[in-house]
Short mmCIF file of C-alpha atoms (C1' of nucleotides) in Angstrom, two decimals:
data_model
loop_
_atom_site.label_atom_id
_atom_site.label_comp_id
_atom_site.label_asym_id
_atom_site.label_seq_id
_atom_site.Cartn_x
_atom_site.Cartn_y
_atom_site.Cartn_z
CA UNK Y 42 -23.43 0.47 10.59
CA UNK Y 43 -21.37 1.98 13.73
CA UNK Y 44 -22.64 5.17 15.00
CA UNK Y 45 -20.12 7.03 13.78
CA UNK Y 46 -20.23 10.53 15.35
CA UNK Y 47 -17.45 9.67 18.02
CA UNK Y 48 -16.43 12.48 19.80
CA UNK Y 49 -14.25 14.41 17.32
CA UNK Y 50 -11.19 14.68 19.15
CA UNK Y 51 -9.15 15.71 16.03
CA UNK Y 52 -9.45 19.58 16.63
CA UNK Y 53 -7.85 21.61 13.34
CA UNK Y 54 -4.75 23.04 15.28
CA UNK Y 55 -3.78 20.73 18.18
CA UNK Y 56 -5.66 23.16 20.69
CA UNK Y 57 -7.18 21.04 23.74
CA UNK Y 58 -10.38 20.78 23.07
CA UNK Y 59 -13.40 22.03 25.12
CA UNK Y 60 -12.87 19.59 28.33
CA UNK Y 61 -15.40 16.86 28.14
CA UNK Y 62 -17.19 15.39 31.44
CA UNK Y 63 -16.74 11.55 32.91
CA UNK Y 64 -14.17 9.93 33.24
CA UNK Y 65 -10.67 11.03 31.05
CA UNK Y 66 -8.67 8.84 28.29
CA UNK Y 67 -6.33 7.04 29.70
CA UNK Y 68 -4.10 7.12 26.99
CA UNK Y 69 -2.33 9.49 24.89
CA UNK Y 70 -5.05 9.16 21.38
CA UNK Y 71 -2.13 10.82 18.80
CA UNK Y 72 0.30 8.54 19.48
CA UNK Y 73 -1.53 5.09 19.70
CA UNK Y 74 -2.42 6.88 16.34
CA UNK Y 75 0.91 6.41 15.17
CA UNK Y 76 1.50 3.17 16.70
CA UNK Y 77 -1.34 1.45 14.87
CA UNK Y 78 -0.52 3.82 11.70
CA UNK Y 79 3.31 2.15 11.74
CA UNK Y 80 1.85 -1.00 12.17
CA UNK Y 81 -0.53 -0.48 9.15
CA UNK Y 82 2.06 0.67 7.19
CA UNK Y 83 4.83 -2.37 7.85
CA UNK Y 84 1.72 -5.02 7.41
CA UNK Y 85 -0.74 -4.33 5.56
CA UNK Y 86 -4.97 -4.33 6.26
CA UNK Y 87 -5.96 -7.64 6.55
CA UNK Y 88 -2.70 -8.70 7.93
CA UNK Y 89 -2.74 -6.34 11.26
CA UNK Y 90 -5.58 -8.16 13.88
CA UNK Y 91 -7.36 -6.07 16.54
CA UNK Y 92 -4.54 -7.92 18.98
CA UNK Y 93 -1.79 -6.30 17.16
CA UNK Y 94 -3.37 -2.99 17.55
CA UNK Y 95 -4.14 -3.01 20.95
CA UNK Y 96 -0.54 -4.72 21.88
CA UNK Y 97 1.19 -1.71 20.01
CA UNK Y 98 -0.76 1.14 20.92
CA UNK Y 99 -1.38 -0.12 25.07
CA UNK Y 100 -4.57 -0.22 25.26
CA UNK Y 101 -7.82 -2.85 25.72
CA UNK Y 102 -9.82 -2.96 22.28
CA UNK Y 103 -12.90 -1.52 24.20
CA UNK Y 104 -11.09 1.75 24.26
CA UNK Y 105 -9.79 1.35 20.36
CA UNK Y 106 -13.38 0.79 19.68
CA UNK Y 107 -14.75 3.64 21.43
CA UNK Y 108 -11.89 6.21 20.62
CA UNK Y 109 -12.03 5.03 16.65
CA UNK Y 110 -15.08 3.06 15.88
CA UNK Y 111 -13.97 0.33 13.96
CA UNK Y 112 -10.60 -1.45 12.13
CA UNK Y 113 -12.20 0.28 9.26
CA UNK Y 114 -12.23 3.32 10.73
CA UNK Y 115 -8.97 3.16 11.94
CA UNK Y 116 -6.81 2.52 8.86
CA UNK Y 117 -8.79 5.56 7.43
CA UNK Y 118 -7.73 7.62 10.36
CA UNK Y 119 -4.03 6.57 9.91
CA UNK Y 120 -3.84 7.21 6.33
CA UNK Y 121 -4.97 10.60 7.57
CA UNK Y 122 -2.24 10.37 9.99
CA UNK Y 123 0.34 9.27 7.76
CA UNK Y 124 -0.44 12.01 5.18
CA UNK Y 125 -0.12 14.49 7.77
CA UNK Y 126 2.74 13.54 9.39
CA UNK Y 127 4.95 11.45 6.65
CA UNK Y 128 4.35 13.09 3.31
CA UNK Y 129 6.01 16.74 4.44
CA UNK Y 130 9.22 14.43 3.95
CA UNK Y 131 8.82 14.31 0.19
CA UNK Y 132 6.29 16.95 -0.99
CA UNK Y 133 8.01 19.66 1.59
CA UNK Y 134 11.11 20.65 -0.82
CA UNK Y 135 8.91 20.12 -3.82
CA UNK Y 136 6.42 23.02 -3.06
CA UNK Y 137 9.41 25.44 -2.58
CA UNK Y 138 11.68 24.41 -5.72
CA UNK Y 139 11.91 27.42 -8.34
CA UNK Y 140 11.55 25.29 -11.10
CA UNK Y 141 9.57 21.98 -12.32
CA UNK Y 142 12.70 20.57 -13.13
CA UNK Y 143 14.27 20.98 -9.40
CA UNK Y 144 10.36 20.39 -8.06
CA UNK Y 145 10.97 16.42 -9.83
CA UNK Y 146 14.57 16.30 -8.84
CA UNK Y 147 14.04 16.89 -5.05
CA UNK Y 148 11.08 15.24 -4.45
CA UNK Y 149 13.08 12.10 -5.91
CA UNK Y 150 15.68 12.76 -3.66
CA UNK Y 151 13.44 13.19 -1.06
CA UNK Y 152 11.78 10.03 -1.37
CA UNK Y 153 15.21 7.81 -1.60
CA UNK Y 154 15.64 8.98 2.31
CA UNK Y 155 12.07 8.69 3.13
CA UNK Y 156 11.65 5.25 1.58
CA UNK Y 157 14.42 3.70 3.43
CA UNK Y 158 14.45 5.41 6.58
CA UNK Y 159 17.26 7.71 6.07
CA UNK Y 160 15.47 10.67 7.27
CA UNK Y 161 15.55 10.10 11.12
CA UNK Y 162 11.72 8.51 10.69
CA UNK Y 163 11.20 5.71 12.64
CA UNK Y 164 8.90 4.52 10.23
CA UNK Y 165 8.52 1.33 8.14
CA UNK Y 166 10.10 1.36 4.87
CA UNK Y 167 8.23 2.41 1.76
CA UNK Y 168 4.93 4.06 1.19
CA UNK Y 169 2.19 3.26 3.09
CA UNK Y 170 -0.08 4.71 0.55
CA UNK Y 171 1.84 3.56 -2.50
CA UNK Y 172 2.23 -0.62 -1.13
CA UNK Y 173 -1.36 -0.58 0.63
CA UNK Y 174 -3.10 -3.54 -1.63
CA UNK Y 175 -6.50 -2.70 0.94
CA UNK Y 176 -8.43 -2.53 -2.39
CA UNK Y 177 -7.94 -5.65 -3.92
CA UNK Y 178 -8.53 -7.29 -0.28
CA UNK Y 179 -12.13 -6.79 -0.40
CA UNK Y 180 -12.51 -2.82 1.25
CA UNK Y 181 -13.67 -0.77 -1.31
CA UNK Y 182 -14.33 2.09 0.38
CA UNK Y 183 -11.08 2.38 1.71
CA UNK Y 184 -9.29 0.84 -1.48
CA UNK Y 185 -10.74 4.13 -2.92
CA UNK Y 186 -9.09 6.22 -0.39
CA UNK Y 187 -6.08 5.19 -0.89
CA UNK Y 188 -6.65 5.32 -4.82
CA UNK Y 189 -7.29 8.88 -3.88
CA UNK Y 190 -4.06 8.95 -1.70
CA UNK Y 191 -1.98 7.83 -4.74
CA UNK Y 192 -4.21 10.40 -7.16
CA UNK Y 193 -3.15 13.40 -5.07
CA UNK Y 194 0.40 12.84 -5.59
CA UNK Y 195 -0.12 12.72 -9.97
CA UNK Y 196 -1.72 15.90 -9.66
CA UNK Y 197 0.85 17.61 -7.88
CA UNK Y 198 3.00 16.51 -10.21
CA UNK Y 199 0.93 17.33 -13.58
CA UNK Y 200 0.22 20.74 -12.01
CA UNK Y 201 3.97 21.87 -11.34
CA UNK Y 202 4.39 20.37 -15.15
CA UNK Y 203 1.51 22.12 -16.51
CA UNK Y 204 2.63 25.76 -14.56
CA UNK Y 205 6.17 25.03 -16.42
CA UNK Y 206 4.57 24.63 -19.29
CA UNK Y 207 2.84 28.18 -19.00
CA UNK Y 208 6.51 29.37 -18.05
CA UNK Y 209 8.42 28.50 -20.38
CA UNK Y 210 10.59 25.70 -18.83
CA UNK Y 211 9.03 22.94 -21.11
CA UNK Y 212 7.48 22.80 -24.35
CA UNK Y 213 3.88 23.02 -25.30
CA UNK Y 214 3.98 19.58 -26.96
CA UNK Y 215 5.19 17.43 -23.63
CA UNK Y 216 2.85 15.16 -22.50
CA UNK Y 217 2.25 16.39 -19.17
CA UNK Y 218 -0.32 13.95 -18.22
CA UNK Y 219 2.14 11.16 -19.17
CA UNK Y 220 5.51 12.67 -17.81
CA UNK Y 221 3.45 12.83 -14.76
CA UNK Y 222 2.71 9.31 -14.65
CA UNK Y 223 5.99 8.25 -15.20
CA UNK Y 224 7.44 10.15 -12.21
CA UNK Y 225 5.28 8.63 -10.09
CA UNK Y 226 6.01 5.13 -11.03
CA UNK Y 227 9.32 5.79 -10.84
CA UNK Y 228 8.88 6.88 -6.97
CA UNK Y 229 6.57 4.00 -6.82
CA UNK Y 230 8.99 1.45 -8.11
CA UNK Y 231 11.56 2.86 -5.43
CA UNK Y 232 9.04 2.07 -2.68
CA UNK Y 233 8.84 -1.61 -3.79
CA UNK Y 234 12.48 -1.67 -4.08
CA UNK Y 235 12.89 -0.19 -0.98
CA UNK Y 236 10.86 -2.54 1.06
CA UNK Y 237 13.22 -5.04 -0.52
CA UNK Y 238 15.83 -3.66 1.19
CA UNK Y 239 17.81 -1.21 -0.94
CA UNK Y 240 19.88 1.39 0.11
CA UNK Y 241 19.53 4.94 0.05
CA UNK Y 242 22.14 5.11 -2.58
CA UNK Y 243 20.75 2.07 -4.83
CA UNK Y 244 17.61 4.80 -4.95
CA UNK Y 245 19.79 7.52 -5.70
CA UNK Y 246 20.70 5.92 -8.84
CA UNK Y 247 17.25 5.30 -9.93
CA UNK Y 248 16.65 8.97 -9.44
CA UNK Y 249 19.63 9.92 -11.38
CA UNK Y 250 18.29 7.80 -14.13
CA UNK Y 251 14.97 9.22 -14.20
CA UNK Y 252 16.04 12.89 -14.35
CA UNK Y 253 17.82 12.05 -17.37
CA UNK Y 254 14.63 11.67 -18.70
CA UNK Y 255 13.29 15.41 -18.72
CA UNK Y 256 12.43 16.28 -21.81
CA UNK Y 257 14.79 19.04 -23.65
CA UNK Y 258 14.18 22.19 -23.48
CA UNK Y 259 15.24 22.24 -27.39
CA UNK Y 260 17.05 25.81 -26.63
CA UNK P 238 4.68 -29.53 10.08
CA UNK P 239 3.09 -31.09 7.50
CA UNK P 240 4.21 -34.48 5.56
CA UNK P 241 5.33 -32.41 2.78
CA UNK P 242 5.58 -35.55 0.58
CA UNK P 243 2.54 -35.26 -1.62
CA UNK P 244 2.29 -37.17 -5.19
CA UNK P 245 4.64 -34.95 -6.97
CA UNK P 246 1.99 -34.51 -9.57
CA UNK P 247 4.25 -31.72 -11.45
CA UNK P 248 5.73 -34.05 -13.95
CA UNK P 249 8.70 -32.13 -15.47
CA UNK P 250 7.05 -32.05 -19.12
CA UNK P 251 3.03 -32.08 -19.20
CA UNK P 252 3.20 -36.44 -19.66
CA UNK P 253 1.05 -37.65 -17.59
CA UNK P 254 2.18 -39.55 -14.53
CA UNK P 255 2.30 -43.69 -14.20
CA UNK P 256 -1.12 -43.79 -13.32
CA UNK P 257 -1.49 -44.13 -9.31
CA UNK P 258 -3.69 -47.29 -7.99
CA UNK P 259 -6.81 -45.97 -5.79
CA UNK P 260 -9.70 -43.67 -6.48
CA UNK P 261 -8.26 -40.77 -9.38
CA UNK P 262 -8.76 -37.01 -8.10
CA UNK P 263 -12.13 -35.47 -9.68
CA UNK P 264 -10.75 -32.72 -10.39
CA UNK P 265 -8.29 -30.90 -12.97
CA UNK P 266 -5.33 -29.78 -10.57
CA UNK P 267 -3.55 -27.74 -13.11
CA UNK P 268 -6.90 -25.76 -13.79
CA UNK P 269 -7.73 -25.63 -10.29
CA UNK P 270 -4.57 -24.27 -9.54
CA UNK P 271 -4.83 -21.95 -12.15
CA UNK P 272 -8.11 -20.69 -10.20
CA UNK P 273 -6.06 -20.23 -7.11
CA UNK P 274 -2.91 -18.29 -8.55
CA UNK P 275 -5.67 -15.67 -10.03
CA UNK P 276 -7.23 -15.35 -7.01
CA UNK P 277 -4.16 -15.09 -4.18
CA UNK P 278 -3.36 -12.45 -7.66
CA UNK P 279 -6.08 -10.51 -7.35
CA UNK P 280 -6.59 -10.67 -3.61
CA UNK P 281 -3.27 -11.12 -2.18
CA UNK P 282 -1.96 -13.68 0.43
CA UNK P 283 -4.03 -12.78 3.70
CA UNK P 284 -6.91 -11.37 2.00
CA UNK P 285 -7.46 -14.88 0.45
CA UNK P 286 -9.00 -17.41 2.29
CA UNK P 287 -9.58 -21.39 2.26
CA UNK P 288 -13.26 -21.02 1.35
CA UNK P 289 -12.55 -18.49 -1.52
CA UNK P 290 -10.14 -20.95 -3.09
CA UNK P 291 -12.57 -23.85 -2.68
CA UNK P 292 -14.95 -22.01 -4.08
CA UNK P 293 -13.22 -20.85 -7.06
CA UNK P 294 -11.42 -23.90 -8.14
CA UNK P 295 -14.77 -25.88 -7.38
CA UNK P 296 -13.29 -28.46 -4.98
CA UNK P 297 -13.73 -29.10 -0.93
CA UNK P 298 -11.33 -28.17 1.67
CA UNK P 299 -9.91 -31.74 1.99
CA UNK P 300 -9.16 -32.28 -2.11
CA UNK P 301 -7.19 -28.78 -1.85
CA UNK P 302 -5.35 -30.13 1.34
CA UNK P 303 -4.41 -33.77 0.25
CA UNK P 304 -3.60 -31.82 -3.62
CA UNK P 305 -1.47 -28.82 -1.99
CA UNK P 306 -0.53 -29.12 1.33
CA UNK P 307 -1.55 -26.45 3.03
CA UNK P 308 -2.00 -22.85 2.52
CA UNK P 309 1.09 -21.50 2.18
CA UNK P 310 2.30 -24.50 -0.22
CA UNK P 311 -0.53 -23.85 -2.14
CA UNK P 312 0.47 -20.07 -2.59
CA UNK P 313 4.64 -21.41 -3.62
CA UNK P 314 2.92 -23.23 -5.88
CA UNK P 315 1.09 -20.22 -7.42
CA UNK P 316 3.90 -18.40 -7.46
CA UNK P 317 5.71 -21.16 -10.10
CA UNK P 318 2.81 -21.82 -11.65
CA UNK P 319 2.28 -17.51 -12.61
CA UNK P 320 6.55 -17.51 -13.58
CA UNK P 321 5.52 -20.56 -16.06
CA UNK P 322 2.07 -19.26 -17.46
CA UNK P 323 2.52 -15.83 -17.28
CA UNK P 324 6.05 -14.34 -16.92
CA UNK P 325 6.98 -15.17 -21.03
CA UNK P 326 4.03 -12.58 -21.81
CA UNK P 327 6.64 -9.39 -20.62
CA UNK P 328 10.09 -11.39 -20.94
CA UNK P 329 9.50 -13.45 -24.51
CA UNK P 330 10.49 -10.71 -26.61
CA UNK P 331 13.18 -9.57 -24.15
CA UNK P 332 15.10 -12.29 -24.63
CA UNK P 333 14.73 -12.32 -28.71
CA UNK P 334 15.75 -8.83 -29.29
CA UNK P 335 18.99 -8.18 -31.30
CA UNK P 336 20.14 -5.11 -28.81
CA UNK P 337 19.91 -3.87 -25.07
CA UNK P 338 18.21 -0.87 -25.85
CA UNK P 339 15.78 -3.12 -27.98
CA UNK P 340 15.32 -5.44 -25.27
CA UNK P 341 14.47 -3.04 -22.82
CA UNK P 342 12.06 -1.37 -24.98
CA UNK P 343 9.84 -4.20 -25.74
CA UNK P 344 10.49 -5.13 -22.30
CA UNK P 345 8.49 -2.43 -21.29
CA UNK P 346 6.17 -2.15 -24.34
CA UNK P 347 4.98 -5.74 -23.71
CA UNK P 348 4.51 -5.10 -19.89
CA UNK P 349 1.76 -2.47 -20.67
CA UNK P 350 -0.21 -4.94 -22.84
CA UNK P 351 0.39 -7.48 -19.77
CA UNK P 352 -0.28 -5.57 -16.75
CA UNK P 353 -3.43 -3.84 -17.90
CA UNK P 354 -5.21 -7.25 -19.79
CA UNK P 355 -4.80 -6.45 -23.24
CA UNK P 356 -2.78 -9.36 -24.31
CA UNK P 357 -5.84 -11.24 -24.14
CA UNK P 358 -5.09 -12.63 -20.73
CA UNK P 359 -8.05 -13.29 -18.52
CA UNK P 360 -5.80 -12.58 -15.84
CA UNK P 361 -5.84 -9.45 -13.00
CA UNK P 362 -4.22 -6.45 -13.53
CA UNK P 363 -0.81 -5.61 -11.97
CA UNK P 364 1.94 -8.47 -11.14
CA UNK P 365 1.17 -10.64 -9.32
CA UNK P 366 5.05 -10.72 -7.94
CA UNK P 367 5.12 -7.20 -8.01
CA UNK P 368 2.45 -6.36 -6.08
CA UNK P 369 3.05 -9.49 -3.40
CA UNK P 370 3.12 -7.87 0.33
CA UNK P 371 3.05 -11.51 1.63
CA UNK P 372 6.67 -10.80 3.05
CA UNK P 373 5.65 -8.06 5.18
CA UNK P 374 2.38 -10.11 6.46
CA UNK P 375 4.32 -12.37 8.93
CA UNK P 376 5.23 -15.09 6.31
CA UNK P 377 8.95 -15.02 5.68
CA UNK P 378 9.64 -17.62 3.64
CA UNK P 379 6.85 -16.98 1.31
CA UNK P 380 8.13 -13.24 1.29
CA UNK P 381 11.88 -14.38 0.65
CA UNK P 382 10.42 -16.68 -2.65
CA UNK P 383 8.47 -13.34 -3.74
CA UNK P 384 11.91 -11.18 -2.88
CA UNK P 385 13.79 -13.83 -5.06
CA UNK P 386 11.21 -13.73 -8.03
CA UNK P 387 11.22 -10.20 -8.16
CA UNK P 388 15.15 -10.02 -8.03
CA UNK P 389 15.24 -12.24 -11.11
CA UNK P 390 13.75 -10.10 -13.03
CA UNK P 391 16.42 -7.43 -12.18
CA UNK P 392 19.22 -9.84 -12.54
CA UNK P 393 17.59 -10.54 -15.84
CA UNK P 394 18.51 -7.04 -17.16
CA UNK P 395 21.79 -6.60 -15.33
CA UNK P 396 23.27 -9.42 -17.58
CA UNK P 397 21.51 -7.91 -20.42
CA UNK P 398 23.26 -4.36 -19.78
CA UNK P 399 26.23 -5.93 -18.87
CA UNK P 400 26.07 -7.66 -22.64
CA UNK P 401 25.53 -4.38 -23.76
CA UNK P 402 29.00 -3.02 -22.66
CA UNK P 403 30.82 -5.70 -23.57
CA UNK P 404 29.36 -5.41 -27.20
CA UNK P 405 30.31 -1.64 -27.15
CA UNK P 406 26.37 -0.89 -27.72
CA UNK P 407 26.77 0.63 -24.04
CA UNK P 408 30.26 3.07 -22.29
CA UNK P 409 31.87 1.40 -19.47
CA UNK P 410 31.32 3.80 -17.19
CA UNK P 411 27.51 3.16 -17.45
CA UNK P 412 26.41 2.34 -13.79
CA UNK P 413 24.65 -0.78 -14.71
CA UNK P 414 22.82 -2.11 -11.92
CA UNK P 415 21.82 1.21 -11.13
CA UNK P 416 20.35 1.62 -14.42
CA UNK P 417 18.85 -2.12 -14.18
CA UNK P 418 17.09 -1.08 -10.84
CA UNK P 419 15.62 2.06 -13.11
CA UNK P 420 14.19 -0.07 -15.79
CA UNK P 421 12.74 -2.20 -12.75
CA UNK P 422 11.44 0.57 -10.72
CA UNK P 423 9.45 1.97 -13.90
CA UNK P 424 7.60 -1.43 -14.57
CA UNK P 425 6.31 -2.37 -11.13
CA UNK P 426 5.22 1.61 -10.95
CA UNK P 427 3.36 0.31 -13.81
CA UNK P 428 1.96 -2.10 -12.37
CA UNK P 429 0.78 -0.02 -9.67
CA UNK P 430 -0.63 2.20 -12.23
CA UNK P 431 -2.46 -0.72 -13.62
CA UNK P 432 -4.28 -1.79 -10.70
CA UNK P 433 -5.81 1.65 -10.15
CA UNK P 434 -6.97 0.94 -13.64
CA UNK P 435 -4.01 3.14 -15.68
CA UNK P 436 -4.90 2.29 -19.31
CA UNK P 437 -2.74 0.67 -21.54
CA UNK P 438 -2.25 3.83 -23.52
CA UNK P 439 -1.19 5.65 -20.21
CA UNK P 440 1.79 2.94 -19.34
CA UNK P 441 2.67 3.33 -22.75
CA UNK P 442 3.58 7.01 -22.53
CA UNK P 443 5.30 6.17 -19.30
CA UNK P 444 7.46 3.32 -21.19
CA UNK P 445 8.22 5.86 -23.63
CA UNK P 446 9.56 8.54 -21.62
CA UNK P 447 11.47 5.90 -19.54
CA UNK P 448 13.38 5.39 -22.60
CA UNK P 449 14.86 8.78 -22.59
CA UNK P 450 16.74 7.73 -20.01
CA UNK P 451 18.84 5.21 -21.96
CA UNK P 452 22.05 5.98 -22.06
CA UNK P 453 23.54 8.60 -24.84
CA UNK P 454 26.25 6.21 -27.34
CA UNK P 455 28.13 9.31 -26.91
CA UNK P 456 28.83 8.51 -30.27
"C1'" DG E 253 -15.28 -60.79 -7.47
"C1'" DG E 254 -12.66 -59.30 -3.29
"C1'" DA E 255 -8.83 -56.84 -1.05
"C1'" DA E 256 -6.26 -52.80 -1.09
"C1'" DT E 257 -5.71 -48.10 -2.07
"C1'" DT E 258 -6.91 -43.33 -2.81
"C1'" DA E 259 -10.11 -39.32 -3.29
"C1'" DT E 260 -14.27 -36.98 -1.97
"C1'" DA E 261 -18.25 -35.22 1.01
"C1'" DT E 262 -19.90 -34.08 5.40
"C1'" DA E 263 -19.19 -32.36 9.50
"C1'" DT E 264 -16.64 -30.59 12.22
"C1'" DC E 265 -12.04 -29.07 15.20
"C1'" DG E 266 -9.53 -25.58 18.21
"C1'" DA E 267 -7.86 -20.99 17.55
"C1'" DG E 268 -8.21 -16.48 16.47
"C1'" DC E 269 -10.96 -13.01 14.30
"C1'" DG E 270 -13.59 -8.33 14.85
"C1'" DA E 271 -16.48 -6.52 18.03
"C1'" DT E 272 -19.30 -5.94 22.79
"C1'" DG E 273 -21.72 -6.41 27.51
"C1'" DC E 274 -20.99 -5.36 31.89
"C1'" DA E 275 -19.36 -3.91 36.24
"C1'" DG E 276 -16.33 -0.90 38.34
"C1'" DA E 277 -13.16 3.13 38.32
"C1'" DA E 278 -12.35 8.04 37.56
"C1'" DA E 279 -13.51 12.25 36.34
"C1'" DT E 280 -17.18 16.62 36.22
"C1'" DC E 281 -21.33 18.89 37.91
"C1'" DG E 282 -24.56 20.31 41.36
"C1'" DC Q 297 -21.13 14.88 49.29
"C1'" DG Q 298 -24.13 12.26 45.71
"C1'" DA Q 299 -25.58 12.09 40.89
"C1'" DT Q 300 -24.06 11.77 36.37
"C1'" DT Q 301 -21.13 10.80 32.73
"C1'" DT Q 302 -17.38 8.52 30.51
"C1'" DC Q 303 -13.70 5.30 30.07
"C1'" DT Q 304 -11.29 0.84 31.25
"C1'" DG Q 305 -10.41 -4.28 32.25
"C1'" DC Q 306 -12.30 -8.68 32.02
"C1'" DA Q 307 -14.83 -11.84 29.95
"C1'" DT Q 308 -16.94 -13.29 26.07
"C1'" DC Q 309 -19.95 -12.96 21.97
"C1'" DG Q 310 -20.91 -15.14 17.17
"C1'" DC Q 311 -18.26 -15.98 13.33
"C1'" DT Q 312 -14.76 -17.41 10.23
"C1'" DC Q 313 -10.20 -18.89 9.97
"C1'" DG Q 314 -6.92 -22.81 8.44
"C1'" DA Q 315 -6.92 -27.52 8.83
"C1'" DT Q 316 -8.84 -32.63 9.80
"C1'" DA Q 317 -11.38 -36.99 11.32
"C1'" DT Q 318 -14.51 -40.00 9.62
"C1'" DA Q 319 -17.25 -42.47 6.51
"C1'" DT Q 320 -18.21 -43.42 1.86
"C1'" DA Q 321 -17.31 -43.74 -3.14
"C1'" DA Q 322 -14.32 -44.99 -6.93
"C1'" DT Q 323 -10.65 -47.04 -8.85
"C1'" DT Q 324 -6.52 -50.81 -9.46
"C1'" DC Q 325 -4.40 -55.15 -8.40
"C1'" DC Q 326 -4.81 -60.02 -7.89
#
DNA sequence: GGAATTATATATCGAGCGATGCAGAAATCG
DNA sequence: CGATTTCTGCATCGCTCGATATATAATTCC
């Protein structure tokens, strides 16, 4: 439908890229980026209008159409964005925990201070990935994006489980698929609570809770 | 902004009303209404629009006016009519069961069969309270009725914990809304899980290692 | 039957939607 | 410099949104 080559602007590592001629953006792309990416996040899909977008990020919507195609387009960038520059909050301790079992328990407690803000973000409370309902609203391209999204985070999870298994740390028999998918809901229960408006510590709690299920390690 | 008055059709137990002079409505309001919970359930609040619903319940823009109000009424009414039809299918067994733990568990067992259609419901898959972002779409008072129902649910098993302690089947050091807010987390997870077409099977295994968090008797 | 009352069907309403056409401004290239 | 290319601001496109005015059909009351 659009023509969507564009002109690419989103070089790998943040160099300038190779100066184009005519006339220069007026306006800074990365953070209208973020604007419309918060403004995503805090509303929804079909709830954010082109007006919205331009008001936040500054700009006329000939230039939103021309630096990102479409609305379309432009949720799919900002879930790009947001992955890149939101999910380091919860997935950054997780990576460098020594075992599954500390993997879980931080990324837990990572999330109750992402999910409510208490992390210095500026950003909306909750997920964006986890609350986006853009599937059921009729976009099922990007409905399976964010399906995606959500997948990505499972298989973290069932990996770390399944490399614990091959250590040691939990027995052959666990359900790692299943474990797996409880975690997640659990952190995906805290973003719907958290958009509610509880507190850090309220999440805390339902971390504490969850940890206590880990299976035993029957030693 | 509107003459809110209506006919006050919802007679408090299925009789049917003293029968109104003028021309009757053509149309089944409780089935039609039934048409438009599924659909503002499946599709959301914003996503939905006034030709959908006309479509779907099979009536014309004026019927659904002069029977509902407006938008927005239509969707408070939904949101009763899904607590009446549809809430008993995940809290009827709750409220039977001889102890907390018991209640919890079939609390949870029944929400699989719920949330992912295999109680024979014809309806989507998810909560439709659960999964309501109308709050964060720019209609408050819709969002405070959703932040209410979902809060019931939660006081629901507060009381039922509480009971617990003061029956000696739980210590009374237990943090119990903390642990209420767990038990809440894990089922709208679930229902997350549902909509991106978890099996029931799946939530089950989640439900089951939720339940190794209960609690130890410390018998 | 005739008057009064109420619901429906058709055809819109103004507003806002997502998206563009166009002319001018601002840069690079020769 | 002039030619070319690209972006921006203004105005607006066709469309759909939520919501209604109007005329007609269907019923009750007398």
């Amino acid at each position: 439908m659009q023509k969507s080559g564009g002109q690419d602007q989103g070089n790998p590592a943040g160099q300038i890229a190779a100066r184009s001629r005519g006339r220069p953006r007026a306006f800074d792309r990365d953070a209208a980026l973020e604007q419309a990416t918060q403004l995503f996040w805090r509303k929804g899909y079909a709830a954010t209008s082109i007006s919205d977008l331009t008001e936040a990020m500054g700009i006329g919507s000939p230039s939103l159409y021309a630096a990102f195609g479409s609305k379309e387009e432009l949720y799919a960038e900002a879930l790009r964005h947001y992955a890149e520059r939101y999910e380091f909050r919860v997935w950054g301790n997780f990576r460098a925990a020594a075992t599954a079992r500390e993997a879980i328990m931080v990324f837990l407690r990572d999330s109750t201070a992402a999910l409510t803000g208490s992390c210095g973000s500026n950003g909306p409370l909750g997920c964006m990935v986890t609350l986006s309902a853009v599937g059921s609203e009729g976009h099922a391209e990007l409905g399976e994006r964010v399906r995606v999204a959500r997948r990505v985070g499972l298989t973290r999870i069932e990996d770390r489980l399944s490399r614990a298994v091959s250590a040691g740390e939990l027995a052959g028999k666990v359900d790692i698929p299943g474990l797996a998918r409880f975690f997640v809901a659990v952190q995906s229960g805290m973003s719907i609570l958290a958009r509610d408006g509880a507190t850090r510590a309220e999440l805390e709690a339902v971390a504490s809770n969850a940890m206590r299920a880990w299976p035993e390690t029957a030693g």
